[in-house]
PDB file of C-alpha atoms in Angstrom:
ATOM      1  CA  UNK A 100     -14.443   6.857 -11.647  1.00 58.00           C
ATOM      2  CA  UNK A 101     -16.722   5.796  -8.804  1.00 69.00           C
ATOM      3  CA  UNK A 102     -15.381   5.239  -5.308  1.00 75.00           C
ATOM      4  CA  UNK A 103     -16.899   1.753  -5.350  1.00 82.00           C
ATOM      5  CA  UNK A 104     -14.808   0.728  -8.366  1.00 86.00           C
ATOM      6  CA  UNK A 105     -11.663   2.140  -6.752  1.00 87.00           C
ATOM      7  CA  UNK A 106     -12.270   0.394  -3.409  1.00 87.00           C
ATOM      8  CA  UNK A 107     -13.178  -2.845  -5.160  1.00 90.00           C
ATOM      9  CA  UNK A 108      -9.942  -2.742  -7.151  1.00 93.00           C
ATOM     10  CA  UNK A 109      -7.909  -2.139  -3.996  1.00 92.00           C
ATOM     11  CA  UNK A 110      -9.692  -4.860  -2.015  1.00 92.00           C
ATOM     12  CA  UNK A 111      -7.676  -7.649  -3.631  1.00 95.00           C
ATOM     13  CA  UNK A 112      -4.268  -8.463  -2.119  1.00 95.00           C
ATOM     14  CA  UNK A 113      -2.766  -9.376  -5.521  1.00 96.00           C
ATOM     15  CA  UNK A 114      -3.778  -6.016  -6.965  1.00 96.00           C
ATOM     16  CA  UNK A 115      -2.306  -4.209  -3.972  1.00 95.00           C
ATOM     17  CA  UNK A 116       0.928  -6.159  -4.533  1.00 96.00           C
ATOM     18  CA  UNK A 117       0.946  -5.045  -8.176  1.00 97.00           C
ATOM     19  CA  UNK A 118       0.427  -1.437  -7.102  1.00 96.00           C
ATOM     20  CA  UNK A 119       3.273  -1.737  -4.582  1.00 95.00           C
ATOM     21  CA  UNK A 120       5.508  -3.101  -7.341  1.00 96.00           C
ATOM     22  CA  UNK A 121       4.536  -0.295  -9.720  1.00 97.00           C
ATOM     23  CA  UNK A 122       5.286   2.227  -6.993  1.00 94.00           C
ATOM     24  CA  UNK A 123       8.947   1.455  -7.736  1.00 95.00           C
ATOM     25  CA  UNK A 124       8.439   2.391 -11.376  1.00 96.00           C
ATOM     26  CA  UNK A 125       6.800   1.272 -14.632  1.00 97.00           C
ATOM     27  CA  UNK A 126       7.053  -2.432 -15.435  1.00 96.00           C
ATOM     28  CA  UNK A 127       6.294  -4.625 -18.434  1.00 96.00           C
ATOM     29  CA  UNK A 128       3.660  -7.299 -17.904  1.00 95.00           C
ATOM     30  CA  UNK A 129       6.237 -10.119 -17.965  1.00 94.00           C
ATOM     31  CA  UNK A 130       8.128  -8.547 -15.098  1.00 96.00           C
ATOM     32  CA  UNK A 131       4.922  -8.090 -13.093  1.00 97.00           C
ATOM     33  CA  UNK A 132       4.073 -11.765 -13.678  1.00 96.00           C
ATOM     34  CA  UNK A 133       7.519 -12.828 -12.472  1.00 95.00           C
ATOM     35  CA  UNK A 134       7.655 -10.525  -9.440  1.00 94.00           C
ATOM     36  CA  UNK A 135       4.128 -11.295  -8.225  1.00 92.00           C
ATOM     37  CA  UNK A 136       4.299 -15.032  -8.857  1.00 92.00           C
ATOM     38  CA  UNK A 137       0.965 -15.114 -10.673  1.00 93.00           C
ATOM     39  CA  UNK A 138       0.096 -16.695 -13.987  1.00 95.00           C
ATOM     40  CA  UNK A 139       0.042 -14.510 -17.097  1.00 94.00           C
ATOM     41  CA  UNK A 140      -3.790 -14.718 -17.438  1.00 95.00           C
ATOM     42  CA  UNK A 141      -4.325 -13.935 -13.750  1.00 96.00           C
ATOM     43  CA  UNK A 142      -1.925 -10.994 -13.869  1.00 96.00           C
ATOM     44  CA  UNK A 143      -3.618  -9.640 -17.004  1.00 95.00           C
ATOM     45  CA  UNK A 144      -7.003  -9.889 -15.310  1.00 97.00           C
ATOM     46  CA  UNK A 145      -5.752  -7.959 -12.257  1.00 97.00           C
ATOM     47  CA  UNK A 146      -4.110  -5.342 -14.470  1.00 97.00           C
ATOM     48  CA  UNK A 147      -7.357  -4.898 -16.405  1.00 96.00           C
ATOM     49  CA  UNK A 148      -9.267  -4.261 -13.138  1.00 96.00           C
ATOM     50  CA  UNK A 149      -6.624  -1.756 -12.036  1.00 96.00           C
ATOM     51  CA  UNK A 150      -6.706  -0.050 -15.448  1.00 95.00           C
ATOM     52  CA  UNK A 151     -10.519   0.162 -15.444  1.00 94.00           C
ATOM     53  CA  UNK A 152     -10.388   1.669 -11.946  1.00 93.00           C
ATOM     54  CA  UNK A 153      -7.957   4.288 -13.265  1.00 93.00           C
ATOM     55  CA  UNK A 154      -5.165   3.209 -10.940  1.00 95.00           C
ATOM     56  CA  UNK A 155      -2.710   2.244 -13.679  1.00 96.00           C
ATOM     57  CA  UNK A 156      -1.910   3.350 -17.220  1.00 96.00           C
ATOM     58  CA  UNK A 157      -0.544   1.197 -19.983  1.00 95.00           C
ATOM     59  CA  UNK A 158       1.629   2.096 -22.954  1.00 94.00           C
ATOM     60  CA  UNK A 159       2.751  -0.070 -25.827  1.00 93.00           C
ATOM     61  CA  UNK A 160       6.516  -0.409 -26.397  1.00 90.00           C
ATOM     62  CA  UNK A 161       7.026  -2.541 -29.501  1.00 89.00           C
ATOM     63  CA  UNK A 162       5.565  -5.930 -28.496  1.00 90.00           C
ATOM     64  CA  UNK A 163       5.477  -5.144 -24.758  1.00 92.00           C
ATOM     65  CA  UNK A 164       2.817  -3.514 -22.624  1.00 93.00           C
ATOM     66  CA  UNK A 165       4.324  -1.377 -19.872  1.00 97.00           C
ATOM     67  CA  UNK A 166       2.213  -0.479 -16.852  1.00 97.00           C
ATOM     68  CA  UNK A 167       2.664   2.510 -14.556  1.00 97.00           C
ATOM     69  CA  UNK A 168       0.737   3.964 -11.638  1.00 95.00           C
ATOM     70  CA  UNK A 169      -1.652   6.818 -12.260  1.00 94.00           C
ATOM     71  CA  UNK A 170      -1.292   9.031  -9.171  1.00 90.00           C
ATOM     72  CA  UNK A 171      -4.614  10.893  -9.555  1.00 89.00           C
ATOM     73  CA  UNK A 172      -6.872   8.240  -7.966  1.00 89.00           C
ATOM     74  CA  UNK A 173      -4.400   7.784  -5.122  1.00 86.00           C
ATOM     75  CA  UNK A 174      -4.437  11.550  -4.500  1.00 87.00           C
ATOM     76  CA  UNK A 175      -8.258  11.459  -4.381  1.00 84.00           C
ATOM     77  CA  UNK A 176      -8.087   8.518  -1.974  1.00 85.00           C
ATOM     78  CA  UNK A 177      -5.566  10.381   0.180  1.00 85.00           C
ATOM     79  CA  UNK A 178      -7.864  13.427   0.291  1.00 86.00           C
ATOM     80  CA  UNK A 179     -10.805  11.232   1.286  1.00 83.00           C
ATOM     81  CA  UNK A 180      -8.738   9.647   4.088  1.00 85.00           C
ATOM     82  CA  UNK A 181      -7.606  13.056   5.418  1.00 86.00           C
ATOM     83  CA  UNK A 182     -10.303  13.492   8.103  1.00 86.00           C
ATOM     84  CA  UNK A 183      -9.796   9.913   9.294  1.00 85.00           C
ATOM     85  CA  UNK A 184      -6.040  10.392   9.420  1.00 83.00           C
ATOM     86  CA  UNK A 185      -6.544  13.411  11.710  1.00 81.00           C
ATOM     87  CA  UNK A 186      -8.785  11.269  13.944  1.00 81.00           C
ATOM     88  CA  UNK A 187      -6.212   8.463  14.068  1.00 81.00           C
ATOM     89  CA  UNK A 188      -3.343  10.876  14.686  1.00 79.00           C
ATOM     90  CA  UNK A 189      -5.208  12.524  17.566  1.00 82.00           C
ATOM     91  CA  UNK A 190      -5.724   9.115  19.190  1.00 80.00           C
ATOM     92  CA  UNK A 191      -2.135   8.048  18.539  1.00 78.00           C
ATOM     93  CA  UNK A 192      -0.806  11.344  19.909  1.00 81.00           C
ATOM     94  CA  UNK A 193      -2.841  10.817  23.099  1.00 82.00           C
ATOM     95  CA  UNK A 194      -1.493   7.264  23.397  1.00 82.00           C
ATOM     96  CA  UNK A 195       2.049   8.558  22.895  1.00 84.00           C
ATOM     97  CA  UNK A 196       1.614  11.151  25.647  1.00 86.00           C
ATOM     98  CA  UNK A 197       0.264   8.481  27.988  1.00 85.00           C
ATOM     99  CA  UNK A 198       3.139   6.107  27.232  1.00 86.00           C
ATOM    100  CA  UNK A 199       5.674   8.905  27.707  1.00 86.00           C
ATOM    101  CA  UNK A 200       4.172   9.656  31.144  1.00 87.00           C
ATOM    102  CA  UNK A 201       4.182   5.997  32.248  1.00 77.00           C
ATOM    103  CA  UNK A 202       7.091   4.637  34.276  1.00 77.00           C
ATOM    104  CA  UNK A 203       9.684   2.790  32.224  1.00 68.00           C
ATOM    105  CA  UNK A 204       9.474  -0.884  33.253  1.00 65.00           C
ATOM    106  CA  UNK A 205      12.070  -1.891  30.662  1.00 63.00           C
ATOM    107  CA  UNK A 206      14.961  -0.047  32.270  1.00 63.00           C
ATOM    108  CA  UNK A 207      18.020  -2.002  33.430  1.00 66.00           C
ATOM    109  CA  UNK A 208      17.768  -3.054  37.079  1.00 63.00           C
ATOM    110  CA  UNK A 209      20.285  -1.433  39.386  1.00 63.00           C
ATOM    111  CA  UNK A 210      23.622  -3.307  39.680  1.00 64.00           C
ATOM    112  CA  UNK A 211      22.893  -4.517  43.222  1.00 67.00           C
ATOM    113  CA  UNK A 212      19.824  -6.395  41.932  1.00 58.00           C
ATOM    114  CA  UNK A 213      22.147  -8.861  40.172  1.00 61.00           C
ATOM    115  CA  UNK A 214      23.850  -9.999  43.378  1.00 60.00           C
ATOM    116  CA  UNK A 215      22.602 -13.060  45.271  1.00 55.00           C
TER     117      UNK A 215
END
């Protein structure tokens, strides 16, 4: 699957909400419709995009279609983000050190400061 298809699928907020819901476990389409507050046709369209991007799998259970996350594309995405995560963490660690070294302006004033 191309990176463009994956990024395009993840660009939509409704599809990210569906992925977040499926992170909790497999769900039938009706439950996804109800939880996400979308119409059945809209939900089906988003699920098709996610399926074509390889982000979700579907299995038939009697008359129901049950969707689940496919972790492989997320693992590939995580690997791709690795170098950027190190860059962000380095910057955040430096910020943390600077904040730890700064005086604490939020400390309680001494008791005598409350007197008139």
